[in-house]
PDB file of C-alpha atoms in Angstrom:
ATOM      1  CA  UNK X 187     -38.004 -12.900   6.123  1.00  0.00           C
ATOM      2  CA  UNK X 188     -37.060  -9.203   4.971  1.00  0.00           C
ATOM      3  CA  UNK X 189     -34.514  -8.656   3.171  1.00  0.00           C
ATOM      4  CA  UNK X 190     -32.286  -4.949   3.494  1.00  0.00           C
ATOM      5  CA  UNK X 191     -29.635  -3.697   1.135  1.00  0.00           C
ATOM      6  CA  UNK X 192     -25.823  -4.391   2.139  1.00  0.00           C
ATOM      7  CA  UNK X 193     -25.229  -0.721   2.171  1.00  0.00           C
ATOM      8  CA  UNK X 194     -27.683  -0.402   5.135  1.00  0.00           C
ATOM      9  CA  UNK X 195     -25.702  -3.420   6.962  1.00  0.00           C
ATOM     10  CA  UNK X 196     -24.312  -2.441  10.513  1.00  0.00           C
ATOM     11  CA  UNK X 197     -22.122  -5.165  10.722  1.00  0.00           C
ATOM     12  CA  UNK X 198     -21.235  -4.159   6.971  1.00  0.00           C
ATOM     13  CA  UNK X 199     -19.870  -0.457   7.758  1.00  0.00           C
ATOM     14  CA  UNK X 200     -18.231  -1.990  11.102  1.00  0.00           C
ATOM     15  CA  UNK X 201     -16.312  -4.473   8.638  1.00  0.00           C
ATOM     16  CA  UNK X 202     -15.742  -1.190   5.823  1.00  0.00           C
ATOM     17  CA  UNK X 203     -14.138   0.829   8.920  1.00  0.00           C
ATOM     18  CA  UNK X 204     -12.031  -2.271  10.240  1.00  0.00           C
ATOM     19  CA  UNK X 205     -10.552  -2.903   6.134  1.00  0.00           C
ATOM     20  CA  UNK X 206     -10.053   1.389   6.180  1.00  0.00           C
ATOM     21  CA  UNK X 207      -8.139   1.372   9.599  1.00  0.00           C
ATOM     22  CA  UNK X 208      -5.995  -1.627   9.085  1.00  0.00           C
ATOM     23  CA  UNK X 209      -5.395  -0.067   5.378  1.00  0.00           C
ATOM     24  CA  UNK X 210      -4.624   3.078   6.296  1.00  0.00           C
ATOM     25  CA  UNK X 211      -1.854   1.989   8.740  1.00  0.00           C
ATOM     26  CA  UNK X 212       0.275   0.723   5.982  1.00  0.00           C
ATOM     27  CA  UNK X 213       0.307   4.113   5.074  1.00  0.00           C
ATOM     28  CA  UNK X 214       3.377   6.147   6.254  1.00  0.00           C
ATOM     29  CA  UNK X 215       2.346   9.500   4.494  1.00  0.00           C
ATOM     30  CA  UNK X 216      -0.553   8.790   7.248  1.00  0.00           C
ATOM     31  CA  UNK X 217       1.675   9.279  10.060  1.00  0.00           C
ATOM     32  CA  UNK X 218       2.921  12.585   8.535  1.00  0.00           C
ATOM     33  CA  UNK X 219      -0.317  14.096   8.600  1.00  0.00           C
ATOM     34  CA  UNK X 220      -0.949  13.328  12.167  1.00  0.00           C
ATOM     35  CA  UNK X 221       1.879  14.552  13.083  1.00  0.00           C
ATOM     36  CA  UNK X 222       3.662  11.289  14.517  1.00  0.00           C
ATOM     37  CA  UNK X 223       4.351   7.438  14.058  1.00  0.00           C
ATOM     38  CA  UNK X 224       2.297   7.071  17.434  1.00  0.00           C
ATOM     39  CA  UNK X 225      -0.657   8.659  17.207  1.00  0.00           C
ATOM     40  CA  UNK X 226      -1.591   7.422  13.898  1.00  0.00           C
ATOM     41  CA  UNK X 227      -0.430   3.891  15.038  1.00  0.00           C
ATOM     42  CA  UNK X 228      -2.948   4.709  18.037  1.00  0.00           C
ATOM     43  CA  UNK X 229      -5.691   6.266  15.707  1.00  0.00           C
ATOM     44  CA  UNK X 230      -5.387   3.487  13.171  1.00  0.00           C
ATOM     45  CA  UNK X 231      -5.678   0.891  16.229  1.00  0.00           C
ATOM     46  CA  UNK X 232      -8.571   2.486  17.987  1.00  0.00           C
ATOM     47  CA  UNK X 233     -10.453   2.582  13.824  1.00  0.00           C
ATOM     48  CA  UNK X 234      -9.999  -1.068  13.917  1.00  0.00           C
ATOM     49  CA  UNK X 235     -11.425  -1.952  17.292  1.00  0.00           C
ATOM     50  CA  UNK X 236     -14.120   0.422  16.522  1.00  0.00           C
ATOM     51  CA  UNK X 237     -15.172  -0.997  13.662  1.00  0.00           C
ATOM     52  CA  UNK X 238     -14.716  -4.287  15.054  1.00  0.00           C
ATOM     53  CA  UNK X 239     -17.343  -3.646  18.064  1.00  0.00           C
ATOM     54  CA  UNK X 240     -19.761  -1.759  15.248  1.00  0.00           C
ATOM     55  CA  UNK X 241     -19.959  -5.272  13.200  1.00  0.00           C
ATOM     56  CA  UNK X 242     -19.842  -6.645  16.577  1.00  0.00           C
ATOM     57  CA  UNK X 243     -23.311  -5.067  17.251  1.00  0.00           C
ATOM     58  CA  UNK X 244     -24.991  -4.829  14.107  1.00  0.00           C
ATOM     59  CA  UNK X 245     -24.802  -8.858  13.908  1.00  0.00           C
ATOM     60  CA  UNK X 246     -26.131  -9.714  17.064  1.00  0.00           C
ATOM     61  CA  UNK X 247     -28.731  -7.068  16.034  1.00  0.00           C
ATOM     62  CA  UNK X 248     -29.962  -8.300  12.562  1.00  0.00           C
ATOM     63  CA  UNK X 249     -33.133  -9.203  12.590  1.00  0.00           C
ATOM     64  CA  UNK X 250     -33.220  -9.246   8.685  1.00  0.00           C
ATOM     65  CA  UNK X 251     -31.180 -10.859   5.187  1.00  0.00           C
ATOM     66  CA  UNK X 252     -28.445  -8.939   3.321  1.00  0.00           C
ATOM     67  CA  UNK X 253     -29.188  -8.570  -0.590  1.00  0.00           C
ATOM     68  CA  UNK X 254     -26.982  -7.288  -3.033  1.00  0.00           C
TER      69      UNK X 254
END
């Protein structure tokens, strides 16, 4: 079987941009910079689900080993 990088992982950036999202949100000096509480509630929400459904994907997809 072939083997790939992580760095070229789907499911790897999906699980990078779920960690940033969540991460993020603990953030209040995020919420400044959006301009509201809400939206970056909303924004860091919408990053996690995104990412979720990205690593989602690239795992069924992988047809080959991660490597270091």
């Amino acid at each position: 079987m072939n083997k790939k990088p992580w760095y070229k992982s789907v499911t790897m950036w999906g699980i990078f941009l779920t960690a940033a999202s969540a991460l993020l949100g603990q953030y209040p000096e995020v919420a400044e910079l959006v301009g509201s509480e809400a939206t970056a509630e909303a924004l860091t929400t919408l990053g996690e689900l995104v990412g979720l459904v990205i690593a989602a994907i690239g795992r069924m997809r992988a047809k080959t080993e991660i490597t270091r």
